[in-house]
Amino acid sequence: MTVLDLARADIRALVPYSSARMEASGGTVLLNANESSRPPNVPGGEGLNRYPDPQPRALVNGLAELYGSDPSRLLVTRGSDEAIDLLVRAFCRAGQDAILISPPTFGMYAVCARIQGAQVLECPLGDAGTLDPARLLAAVTPHTRLVFVCAPNNPTGNRVDIDTLRYLATALADRAVLVVDEAYAEFSGVESAVTLVDEVDNVAVLRTLSKAWSLAGARIGTVIARDEVIDLLRRIIPPYPLPSPCVDAALGALSEEGRRLQRHHLQEILTERARMTVELANLPGVREVLPSHANFLAVRFDDASTTYRRLYAAGIVVRDITKYPGLGDALRITVGTGNENDRVLAVLRAGASA
Ligand SMILES: *Cc1c(COP(=O)(O)O)cnc(C)c1O
């Protein structure tokens, strides 16, 4: 038995769409894809009349190096949101299969499953957002195909160590794929689950340039898994997922200068996160600041809804996460620049004395 036995048989047998660019590359007179031979008359329009490379080599190789993976084990997607969707579509039969999630967690796992007609099983996290691996495994049913673990978790900010992930992946072998969402890994300093892809065939790791690489607008996500899983996802990804200006932006971010700036920004966020964790905790009206390994803080307030409105009235938008189980008194505040964070603190101090 291999991980492919867990996938949908109809997707394994699917004849994928074959695009013009896939069937023939090279040439100087390109009359095979019904593109315009003339570029659009817009700023930066040069080359935009052509369909983009489906998986540009330079970007695939750059991301493979960044994440410590082999290029053949990596697919670049329109944000990791698309990778989540592709995994659910490839592994879950509508009306039959299920995914398992640990709320409170990122909302897209459940949304993608529902769009696909897959069942959503839940195994809630413990009190401080802690994941109990034995309890999670006990919630796996024979129809569970994907087990999502968000590490660090959004919106609680807690991390999951590599030994726990290895234990889960090993225990799930031949039963389900462990999907480790590492959208916030850069802020946590823990070892990536990418190394597990060498050890077992039922792990998929999601990474993104949206958070720590300042490129949310470019929609560049990555899924890393065994070649056979990546080949399966290639069958169902839309033909030209990566707009060329987005690829150029990503290549710029991965350049030497881009990496230098990224390290600088990352350090700034870590410093500000430490400062905000202490300063928020000392404010009246704040019950608790959950320790965070990401670029946000989940903060419990005596009165979360009044606090939300007060911040909003001052032009500061934070995330109301009171609908999540166990977080009925909490707001999620992204770590901003020093100035932005000072404004948050000023509004909360003024509110406390009002
Ligand atoms: C923001 C976020 C994503 C989405 O990332 P994109 O690459 O922008 O699609 C995925 N997972 C988690 C947990 C997130 O918080």
mmCIF file of C-alpha atoms and ligand atoms in Angstrom:
data_model
loop_
_atom_site.group_PDB
_atom_site.id
_atom_site.type_symbol
_atom_site.label_atom_id
_atom_site.label_comp_id
_atom_site.label_asym_id
_atom_site.label_seq_id
_atom_site.Cartn_x
_atom_site.Cartn_y
_atom_site.Cartn_z
ATOM 1 C CA MET A 1 0.000 0.000 0.000
ATOM 2 C CA THR A 2 1.226 3.515 -0.861
ATOM 3 C CA VAL A 3 -0.120 6.980 -0.263
ATOM 4 C CA LEU A 4 -1.691 6.864 -3.738
ATOM 5 C CA ASP A 5 -4.085 4.158 -2.561
ATOM 6 C CA LEU A 6 -5.637 6.836 -0.362
ATOM 7 C CA ALA A 7 -6.311 9.106 -3.336
ATOM 8 C CA ARG A 8 -9.441 9.177 -5.488
ATOM 9 C CA ALA A 9 -9.244 6.449 -8.146
ATOM 10 C CA ASP A 10 -10.985 8.697 -10.695
ATOM 11 C CA ILE A 11 -8.362 11.418 -10.217
ATOM 12 C CA ARG A 12 -5.549 8.859 -10.575
ATOM 13 C CA ALA A 13 -7.120 7.763 -13.867
ATOM 14 C CA LEU A 14 -7.929 11.283 -15.097
ATOM 15 C CA VAL A 15 -6.401 12.415 -18.380
ATOM 16 C CA PRO A 16 -5.273 15.941 -17.473
ATOM 17 C CA TYR A 17 -5.823 18.991 -19.626
ATOM 18 C CA SER A 18 -2.922 19.456 -21.973
ATOM 19 C CA SER A 19 -2.115 23.093 -22.629
ATOM 20 C CA ALA A 20 -0.399 24.494 -25.708
ATOM 21 C CA ARG A 21 2.629 25.523 -23.661
ATOM 22 C CA MET A 22 2.998 22.004 -22.264
ATOM 23 C CA GLU A 23 2.798 20.352 -25.691
ATOM 24 C CA ALA A 24 5.521 22.438 -27.329
ATOM 25 C CA SER A 25 8.097 24.793 -25.892
ATOM 26 C CA GLY A 26 10.621 26.985 -27.675
ATOM 27 C CA GLY A 27 10.056 28.532 -31.111
ATOM 28 C CA THR A 28 9.983 32.199 -32.061
ATOM 29 C CA VAL A 29 6.672 32.503 -33.933
ATOM 30 C CA LEU A 30 4.116 31.384 -31.387
ATOM 31 C CA LEU A 31 0.822 30.623 -33.084
ATOM 32 C CA ASN A 32 -0.249 27.636 -30.991
ATOM 33 C CA ALA A 33 -2.125 29.124 -28.039
ATOM 34 C CA ASN A 34 -4.476 31.708 -29.578
ATOM 35 C CA GLU A 35 -2.736 34.499 -27.702
ATOM 36 C CA SER A 36 -2.434 38.000 -29.057
ATOM 37 C CA SER A 37 0.829 38.555 -30.885
ATOM 38 C CA ARG A 38 0.789 42.147 -29.651
ATOM 39 C CA PRO A 39 1.420 43.123 -26.020
ATOM 40 C CA PRO A 40 -1.303 45.079 -24.215
ATOM 41 C CA ASN A 41 -0.887 48.834 -24.054
ATOM 42 C CA VAL A 42 -0.557 49.008 -20.273
ATOM 43 C CA PRO A 43 2.388 49.796 -17.971
ATOM 44 C CA GLY A 44 4.461 46.636 -17.530
ATOM 45 C CA GLY A 45 2.496 44.993 -20.313
ATOM 46 C CA GLU A 46 5.535 43.536 -22.066
ATOM 47 C CA GLY A 47 5.103 39.768 -22.279
ATOM 48 C CA LEU A 48 1.631 39.770 -20.746
ATOM 49 C CA ASN A 49 0.097 38.789 -24.084
ATOM 50 C CA ARG A 50 1.620 35.323 -23.532
ATOM 51 C CA TYR A 51 0.381 32.613 -21.206
ATOM 52 C CA PRO A 52 2.819 32.191 -18.322
ATOM 53 C CA ASP A 53 5.041 29.204 -17.709
ATOM 54 C CA PRO A 54 2.899 26.800 -15.603
ATOM 55 C CA GLN A 55 5.780 26.069 -13.170
ATOM 56 C CA PRO A 56 8.758 28.360 -13.871
ATOM 57 C CA ARG A 57 12.024 26.465 -13.271
ATOM 58 C CA ALA A 58 13.771 29.380 -11.560
ATOM 59 C CA LEU A 59 10.951 29.788 -9.060
ATOM 60 C CA VAL A 60 10.542 26.059 -8.398
ATOM 61 C CA ASN A 61 14.295 25.691 -7.829
ATOM 62 C CA GLY A 62 14.455 28.814 -5.657
ATOM 63 C CA LEU A 63 11.590 27.641 -3.444
ATOM 64 C CA ALA A 64 13.023 24.118 -3.263
ATOM 65 C CA GLU A 65 16.284 25.554 -1.983
ATOM 66 C CA LEU A 66 14.492 27.875 0.450
ATOM 67 C CA TYR A 67 12.422 25.068 1.955
ATOM 68 C CA GLY A 68 15.071 22.340 1.817
ATOM 69 C CA SER A 69 13.237 20.119 -0.643
ATOM 70 C CA ASP A 70 13.883 18.407 -3.953
ATOM 71 C CA PRO A 71 12.285 20.365 -6.867
ATOM 72 C CA SER A 72 10.389 17.227 -7.968
ATOM 73 C CA ARG A 73 8.597 17.201 -4.611
ATOM 74 C CA LEU A 74 7.282 20.710 -4.939
ATOM 75 C CA LEU A 75 4.316 22.325 -6.653
ATOM 76 C CA VAL A 76 3.837 26.106 -6.700
ATOM 77 C CA THR A 77 0.203 27.107 -6.205
ATOM 78 C CA ARG A 78 -1.921 30.261 -6.083
ATOM 79 C CA GLY A 79 -1.327 30.729 -2.388
ATOM 80 C CA SER A 80 -1.434 27.779 -0.038
ATOM 81 C CA ASP A 81 -5.213 28.178 -0.172
ATOM 82 C CA GLU A 82 -5.100 26.541 -3.595
ATOM 83 C CA ALA A 83 -2.871 23.738 -2.283
ATOM 84 C CA ILE A 84 -5.481 22.976 0.406
ATOM 85 C CA ASP A 85 -8.181 22.816 -2.273
ATOM 86 C CA LEU A 86 -6.100 20.546 -4.535
ATOM 87 C CA LEU A 87 -5.377 18.110 -1.697
ATOM 88 C CA VAL A 88 -9.035 17.888 -0.690
ATOM 89 C CA ARG A 89 -10.109 17.334 -4.308
ATOM 90 C CA ALA A 90 -7.454 14.680 -4.941
ATOM 91 C CA PHE A 91 -8.065 12.651 -1.786
ATOM 92 C CA CYS A 92 -11.719 13.077 -0.781
ATOM 93 C CA ARG A 93 -14.626 11.476 -2.607
ATOM 94 C CA ALA A 94 -17.755 13.621 -2.324
ATOM 95 C CA GLY A 95 -20.285 12.177 0.080
ATOM 96 C CA GLN A 96 -17.895 9.481 1.325
ATOM 97 C CA ASP A 97 -14.580 10.738 2.656
ATOM 98 C CA ALA A 98 -13.671 13.112 5.447
ATOM 99 C CA ILE A 99 -11.005 15.495 6.669
ATOM 100 C CA LEU A 100 -10.054 15.933 10.325
ATOM 101 C CA ILE A 101 -9.292 19.345 11.779
ATOM 102 C CA SER A 102 -8.517 20.700 15.258
ATOM 103 C CA PRO A 103 -10.552 23.831 15.968
ATOM 104 C CA PRO A 104 -9.935 26.617 16.642
ATOM 105 C CA THR A 105 -7.908 26.615 13.433
ATOM 106 C CA PHE A 106 -7.633 28.128 9.957
ATOM 107 C CA GLY A 107 -11.057 28.223 8.290
ATOM 108 C CA MET A 108 -10.137 27.189 4.745
ATOM 109 C CA TYR A 109 -9.692 23.470 5.520
ATOM 110 C CA ALA A 110 -13.372 23.112 6.360
ATOM 111 C CA VAL A 111 -14.527 25.409 3.545
ATOM 112 C CA CYS A 112 -12.592 23.476 0.880
ATOM 113 C CA ALA A 113 -13.916 20.183 2.263
ATOM 114 C CA ARG A 114 -17.511 21.418 2.168
ATOM 115 C CA ILE A 115 -17.142 22.673 -1.397
ATOM 116 C CA GLN A 116 -15.898 19.206 -2.346
ATOM 117 C CA GLY A 117 -18.722 17.515 -0.431
ATOM 118 C CA ALA A 118 -16.359 15.908 2.066
ATOM 119 C CA GLN A 119 -17.260 15.551 5.715
ATOM 120 C CA VAL A 120 -15.462 17.709 8.300
ATOM 121 C CA LEU A 121 -14.522 15.881 11.513
ATOM 122 C CA GLU A 122 -13.377 17.940 14.477
ATOM 123 C CA CYS A 123 -11.045 17.183 17.363
ATOM 124 C CA PRO A 124 -10.833 20.437 19.359
ATOM 125 C CA LEU A 125 -7.475 21.646 20.682
ATOM 126 C CA GLY A 126 -6.867 21.679 24.419
ATOM 127 C CA ASP A 127 -7.069 24.747 26.639
ATOM 128 C CA ALA A 128 -4.008 26.752 25.631
ATOM 129 C CA GLY A 129 -4.350 25.652 22.007
ATOM 130 C CA THR A 130 -2.378 22.486 22.710
ATOM 131 C CA LEU A 131 -2.640 19.512 20.395
ATOM 132 C CA ASP A 132 -3.022 16.096 22.036
ATOM 133 C CA PRO A 133 -1.735 13.620 19.418
ATOM 134 C CA ALA A 134 -3.366 10.568 21.008
ATOM 135 C CA ARG A 135 -6.756 12.269 21.092
ATOM 136 C CA LEU A 136 -6.332 13.416 17.480
ATOM 137 C CA LEU A 137 -5.504 9.878 16.323
ATOM 138 C CA ALA A 138 -8.502 8.520 18.203
ATOM 139 C CA ALA A 139 -10.734 10.822 16.123
ATOM 140 C CA VAL A 140 -9.514 9.356 12.802
ATOM 141 C CA THR A 141 -12.209 7.253 11.106
ATOM 142 C CA PRO A 142 -11.812 4.745 8.236
ATOM 143 C CA HIS A 143 -13.094 7.438 5.867
ATOM 144 C CA THR A 144 -10.633 10.112 7.006
ATOM 145 C CA ARG A 145 -8.250 10.924 4.157
ATOM 146 C CA LEU A 146 -6.578 14.138 5.334
ATOM 147 C CA VAL A 147 -5.588 15.247 8.832
ATOM 148 C CA PHE A 148 -4.779 18.960 8.952
ATOM 149 C CA VAL A 149 -2.342 20.299 11.534
ATOM 150 C CA CYS A 150 -1.620 24.010 11.431
ATOM 151 C CA ALA A 151 1.839 24.615 12.920
ATOM 152 C CA PRO A 152 2.070 27.281 14.296
ATOM 153 C CA ASN A 153 -1.693 27.354 14.600
ATOM 154 C CA ASN A 154 -3.851 30.214 13.385
ATOM 155 C CA PRO A 155 -5.498 31.795 15.468
ATOM 156 C CA THR A 156 -3.931 30.560 18.737
ATOM 157 C CA GLY A 157 -0.257 30.953 17.743
ATOM 158 C CA ASN A 158 0.980 27.764 19.428
ATOM 159 C CA ARG A 159 3.556 25.578 17.723
ATOM 160 C CA VAL A 160 3.766 21.819 17.275
ATOM 161 C CA ASP A 161 7.173 20.189 17.550
ATOM 162 C CA ILE A 162 8.623 17.923 14.901
ATOM 163 C CA ASP A 163 8.540 14.818 17.125
ATOM 164 C CA THR A 164 4.779 15.141 17.564
ATOM 165 C CA LEU A 165 4.351 15.548 13.805
ATOM 166 C CA ARG A 166 6.566 12.532 13.120
ATOM 167 C CA TYR A 167 4.566 10.458 15.609
ATOM 168 C CA LEU A 168 1.303 11.504 13.936
ATOM 169 C CA ALA A 169 2.551 10.842 10.404
ATOM 170 C CA THR A 170 3.886 7.425 11.333
ATOM 171 C CA ALA A 171 0.691 6.457 13.134
ATOM 172 C CA LEU A 172 -1.366 7.600 10.123
ATOM 173 C CA ALA A 173 0.663 5.611 7.554
ATOM 174 C CA ASP A 174 -1.632 3.744 5.119
ATOM 175 C CA ARG A 175 -4.645 5.485 6.689
ATOM 176 C CA ALA A 176 -4.494 9.207 5.960
ATOM 177 C CA VAL A 177 -2.245 12.027 4.777
ATOM 178 C CA LEU A 178 -0.937 14.394 7.435
ATOM 179 C CA VAL A 179 -1.120 17.933 6.015
ATOM 180 C CA VAL A 180 1.156 20.283 7.953
ATOM 181 C CA ASP A 181 0.319 23.925 7.267
ATOM 182 C CA GLU A 182 3.475 25.930 7.932
ATOM 183 C CA ALA A 183 2.169 29.353 6.859
ATOM 184 C CA TYR A 184 3.818 30.885 9.959
ATOM 185 C CA ALA A 185 6.881 28.617 10.247
ATOM 186 C CA GLU A 186 9.361 31.458 9.700
ATOM 187 C CA PHE A 187 8.184 33.138 12.904
ATOM 188 C CA SER A 188 8.498 30.021 15.058
ATOM 189 C CA GLY A 189 12.061 28.807 14.725
ATOM 190 C CA VAL A 190 10.983 25.151 14.913
ATOM 191 C CA GLU A 191 12.231 22.558 12.463
ATOM 192 C CA SER A 192 10.095 22.228 9.331
ATOM 193 C CA ALA A 193 8.113 19.049 8.677
ATOM 194 C CA VAL A 194 9.678 18.997 5.183
ATOM 195 C CA THR A 195 12.263 16.527 6.546
ATOM 196 C CA LEU A 196 9.404 14.078 7.274
ATOM 197 C CA VAL A 197 8.726 13.760 3.531
ATOM 198 C CA ASP A 198 11.975 11.741 3.376
ATOM 199 C CA GLU A 199 10.799 9.426 6.130
ATOM 200 C CA VAL A 200 7.167 8.663 5.273
ATOM 201 C CA ASP A 201 5.042 8.967 2.111
ATOM 202 C CA ASN A 202 1.893 10.369 3.755
ATOM 203 C CA VAL A 203 2.982 13.910 4.608
ATOM 204 C CA ALA A 204 2.238 17.099 2.689
ATOM 205 C CA VAL A 205 3.714 20.395 3.871
ATOM 206 C CA LEU A 206 2.229 23.771 2.943
ATOM 207 C CA ARG A 207 4.353 26.902 2.770
ATOM 208 C CA THR A 208 3.588 30.406 1.559
ATOM 209 C CA LEU A 209 5.271 33.700 0.679
ATOM 210 C CA SER A 210 2.170 35.535 1.982
ATOM 211 C CA LYS A 211 3.197 36.090 5.576
ATOM 212 C CA ALA A 212 6.939 36.217 6.335
ATOM 213 C CA TRP A 213 7.864 37.207 2.761
ATOM 214 C CA SER A 214 5.465 40.170 2.461
ATOM 215 C CA LEU A 215 3.875 38.813 -0.741
ATOM 216 C CA ALA A 216 0.224 38.116 0.139
ATOM 217 C CA GLY A 217 -0.801 40.030 -2.989
ATOM 218 C CA ALA A 218 1.256 37.818 -5.297
ATOM 219 C CA ARG A 219 -0.438 34.557 -4.181
ATOM 220 C CA ILE A 220 2.581 32.255 -4.138
ATOM 221 C CA GLY A 221 2.081 29.093 -2.113
ATOM 222 C CA THR A 222 3.934 25.801 -2.166
ATOM 223 C CA VAL A 223 2.999 22.220 -1.421
ATOM 224 C CA ILE A 224 5.816 19.777 -0.692
ATOM 225 C CA ALA A 225 5.153 16.034 -0.771
ATOM 226 C CA ARG A 226 6.378 12.814 -2.366
ATOM 227 C CA ASP A 227 6.715 12.931 -6.177
ATOM 228 C CA GLU A 228 3.660 10.711 -6.676
ATOM 229 C CA VAL A 229 1.452 13.071 -4.649
ATOM 230 C CA ILE A 230 2.812 16.113 -6.494
ATOM 231 C CA ASP A 231 2.199 14.373 -9.843
ATOM 232 C CA LEU A 232 -1.379 13.730 -8.769
ATOM 233 C CA LEU A 233 -1.927 17.393 -7.848
ATOM 234 C CA ARG A 234 -0.419 18.452 -11.187
ATOM 235 C CA ARG A 235 -3.307 16.640 -12.879
ATOM 236 C CA ILE A 236 -5.918 18.881 -11.304
ATOM 237 C CA ILE A 237 -4.240 22.275 -10.903
ATOM 238 C CA PRO A 238 -5.552 24.789 -13.468
ATOM 239 C CA PRO A 239 -3.281 25.069 -16.547
ATOM 240 C CA TYR A 240 -1.636 28.463 -15.883
ATOM 241 C CA PRO A 241 -1.905 29.120 -12.146
ATOM 242 C CA LEU A 242 0.921 31.631 -11.727
ATOM 243 C CA PRO A 243 0.557 35.098 -13.295
ATOM 244 C CA SER A 244 3.929 36.238 -14.646
ATOM 245 C CA PRO A 245 4.082 39.525 -12.632
ATOM 246 C CA CYS A 246 3.581 37.420 -9.476
ATOM 247 C CA VAL A 247 6.412 35.078 -10.476
ATOM 248 C CA ASP A 248 8.675 38.092 -11.073
ATOM 249 C CA ALA A 249 7.791 39.485 -7.645
ATOM 250 C CA ALA A 250 8.566 36.149 -5.998
ATOM 251 C CA LEU A 251 11.913 35.878 -7.793
ATOM 252 C CA GLY A 252 12.744 39.386 -6.592
ATOM 253 C CA ALA A 253 11.925 38.436 -3.014
ATOM 254 C CA LEU A 254 14.151 35.369 -3.260
ATOM 255 C CA SER A 255 17.113 37.328 -4.644
ATOM 256 C CA GLU A 256 20.044 38.065 -2.372
ATOM 257 C CA GLU A 257 18.822 41.610 -1.731
ATOM 258 C CA GLY A 258 15.269 40.330 -1.189
ATOM 259 C CA ARG A 259 16.444 37.791 1.368
ATOM 260 C CA ARG A 260 18.443 40.419 3.230
ATOM 261 C CA LEU A 261 15.359 42.630 3.522
ATOM 262 C CA GLN A 262 13.235 39.661 4.543
ATOM 263 C CA ARG A 263 15.579 38.777 7.405
ATOM 264 C CA HIS A 264 15.427 42.384 8.543
ATOM 265 C CA HIS A 265 11.591 42.477 8.473
ATOM 266 C CA LEU A 266 11.362 39.132 10.229
ATOM 267 C CA GLN A 267 13.627 40.337 13.019
ATOM 268 C CA GLU A 268 11.533 43.488 13.382
ATOM 269 C CA ILE A 269 8.354 41.420 13.768
ATOM 270 C CA LEU A 270 9.923 39.099 16.336
ATOM 271 C CA THR A 271 11.116 42.086 18.380
ATOM 272 C CA GLU A 272 7.717 43.756 18.168
ATOM 273 C CA ARG A 273 5.926 40.511 19.029
ATOM 274 C CA ALA A 274 7.964 40.189 22.212
ATOM 275 C CA ARG A 275 7.284 43.819 23.135
ATOM 276 C CA MET A 276 3.537 43.586 22.415
ATOM 277 C CA THR A 277 3.235 40.332 24.371
ATOM 278 C CA VAL A 278 4.542 42.082 27.489
ATOM 279 C CA GLU A 279 2.865 45.464 27.018
ATOM 280 C CA LEU A 280 -0.565 44.073 26.189
ATOM 281 C CA ALA A 281 -0.450 41.710 29.158
ATOM 282 C CA ASN A 282 0.143 44.681 31.483
ATOM 283 C CA LEU A 283 -2.917 46.623 30.308
ATOM 284 C CA PRO A 284 -6.077 46.693 32.391
ATOM 285 C CA GLY A 285 -8.907 44.937 30.577
ATOM 286 C CA VAL A 286 -6.543 42.338 29.127
ATOM 287 C CA ARG A 287 -7.062 38.889 30.621
ATOM 288 C CA GLU A 288 -4.389 36.981 28.776
ATOM 289 C CA VAL A 289 -2.057 37.161 25.792
ATOM 290 C CA LEU A 290 -1.619 33.672 24.345
ATOM 291 C CA PRO A 291 2.078 32.946 23.753
ATOM 292 C CA SER A 292 2.568 33.205 19.998
ATOM 293 C CA HIS A 293 5.026 31.642 17.586
ATOM 294 C CA ALA A 294 3.465 33.478 14.643
ATOM 295 C CA ASN A 295 3.121 37.124 13.511
ATOM 296 C CA PHE A 296 -0.074 37.728 15.484
ATOM 297 C CA LEU A 297 -1.267 37.620 19.067
ATOM 298 C CA ALA A 298 -4.514 36.130 20.317
ATOM 299 C CA VAL A 299 -5.546 38.346 23.216
ATOM 300 C CA ARG A 300 -8.329 37.702 25.730
ATOM 301 C CA PHE A 301 -10.170 40.816 26.934
ATOM 302 C CA ASP A 302 -12.698 41.485 29.703
ATOM 303 C CA ASP A 303 -14.893 42.944 26.953
ATOM 304 C CA ALA A 304 -13.718 41.881 23.489
ATOM 305 C CA SER A 305 -16.555 43.435 21.498
ATOM 306 C CA THR A 306 -16.197 46.895 23.075
ATOM 307 C CA THR A 307 -12.430 46.690 22.567
ATOM 308 C CA TYR A 308 -12.944 45.736 18.923
ATOM 309 C CA ARG A 309 -15.256 48.717 18.367
ATOM 310 C CA ARG A 310 -12.935 51.134 20.144
ATOM 311 C CA LEU A 311 -9.997 50.064 17.981
ATOM 312 C CA TYR A 312 -12.157 50.219 14.873
ATOM 313 C CA ALA A 313 -13.312 53.748 15.717
ATOM 314 C CA ALA A 314 -9.632 54.726 15.844
ATOM 315 C CA GLY A 315 -9.117 53.274 12.373
ATOM 316 C CA ILE A 316 -7.455 50.072 13.594
ATOM 317 C CA VAL A 317 -8.908 46.826 12.290
ATOM 318 C CA VAL A 318 -8.128 43.637 14.181
ATOM 319 C CA ARG A 319 -9.726 40.195 13.804
ATOM 320 C CA ASP A 320 -12.722 39.292 15.937
ATOM 321 C CA ILE A 321 -12.162 35.604 16.741
ATOM 322 C CA THR A 322 -14.869 35.316 19.408
ATOM 323 C CA LYS A 323 -16.770 32.823 17.245
ATOM 324 C CA TYR A 324 -13.988 30.230 17.614
ATOM 325 C CA PRO A 325 -14.460 27.595 20.324
ATOM 326 C CA GLY A 326 -12.549 28.493 23.487
ATOM 327 C CA LEU A 327 -11.823 32.028 22.252
ATOM 328 C CA GLY A 328 -15.157 33.711 23.057
ATOM 329 C CA ASP A 329 -13.328 36.661 24.663
ATOM 330 C CA ALA A 330 -10.465 37.011 22.173
ATOM 331 C CA LEU A 331 -9.273 39.262 19.366
ATOM 332 C CA ARG A 332 -6.424 38.411 17.010
ATOM 333 C CA ILE A 333 -4.004 41.274 16.500
ATOM 334 C CA THR A 334 -1.396 41.079 13.749
ATOM 335 C CA VAL A 335 2.021 42.364 14.766
ATOM 336 C CA GLY A 336 2.498 45.548 12.747
ATOM 337 C CA THR A 337 5.239 48.163 12.572
ATOM 338 C CA GLY A 338 6.397 49.771 15.799
ATOM 339 C CA ASN A 339 4.200 52.798 15.041
ATOM 340 C CA GLU A 340 1.143 50.700 14.287
ATOM 341 C CA ASN A 341 1.606 48.710 17.473
ATOM 342 C CA ASP A 342 2.031 51.911 19.494
ATOM 343 C CA ARG A 343 -1.319 53.107 18.164
ATOM 344 C CA VAL A 344 -2.975 49.886 19.326
ATOM 345 C CA LEU A 345 -1.480 50.301 22.793
ATOM 346 C CA ALA A 346 -2.499 53.977 22.974
ATOM 347 C CA VAL A 347 -6.135 53.202 22.123
ATOM 348 C CA LEU A 348 -6.280 50.372 24.649
ATOM 349 C CA ARG A 349 -4.707 52.545 27.378
ATOM 350 C CA ALA A 350 -7.140 55.378 26.710
ATOM 351 C CA GLY A 351 -10.048 52.935 26.789
ATOM 352 C CA ALA A 352 -8.912 51.471 30.077
ATOM 353 C CA SER A 353 -8.892 54.862 31.780
ATOM 354 C CA ALA A 354 -12.214 55.976 30.235
HETATM 355 C C1 LIG B 1 -2.796 32.944 5.743
HETATM 356 C C2 LIG B 1 -2.874 31.458 5.859
HETATM 357 C C3 LIG B 1 -2.861 30.642 4.714
HETATM 358 C C4 LIG B 1 -3.090 31.187 3.357
HETATM 359 O O1 LIG B 1 -1.971 31.474 2.738
HETATM 360 P P1 LIG B 1 -1.978 31.897 1.196
HETATM 361 O O2 LIG B 1 -0.696 31.337 0.757
HETATM 362 O O3 LIG B 1 -2.027 33.378 1.193
HETATM 363 O O4 LIG B 1 -3.148 31.291 0.501
HETATM 364 C C5 LIG B 1 -2.785 29.275 4.868
HETATM 365 N N1 LIG B 1 -2.798 28.729 6.083
HETATM 366 C C6 LIG B 1 -2.854 29.473 7.202
HETATM 367 C C7 LIG B 1 -2.884 28.814 8.510
HETATM 368 C C8 LIG B 1 -2.929 30.852 7.114
HETATM 369 O O5 LIG B 1 -3.064 31.581 8.225
#
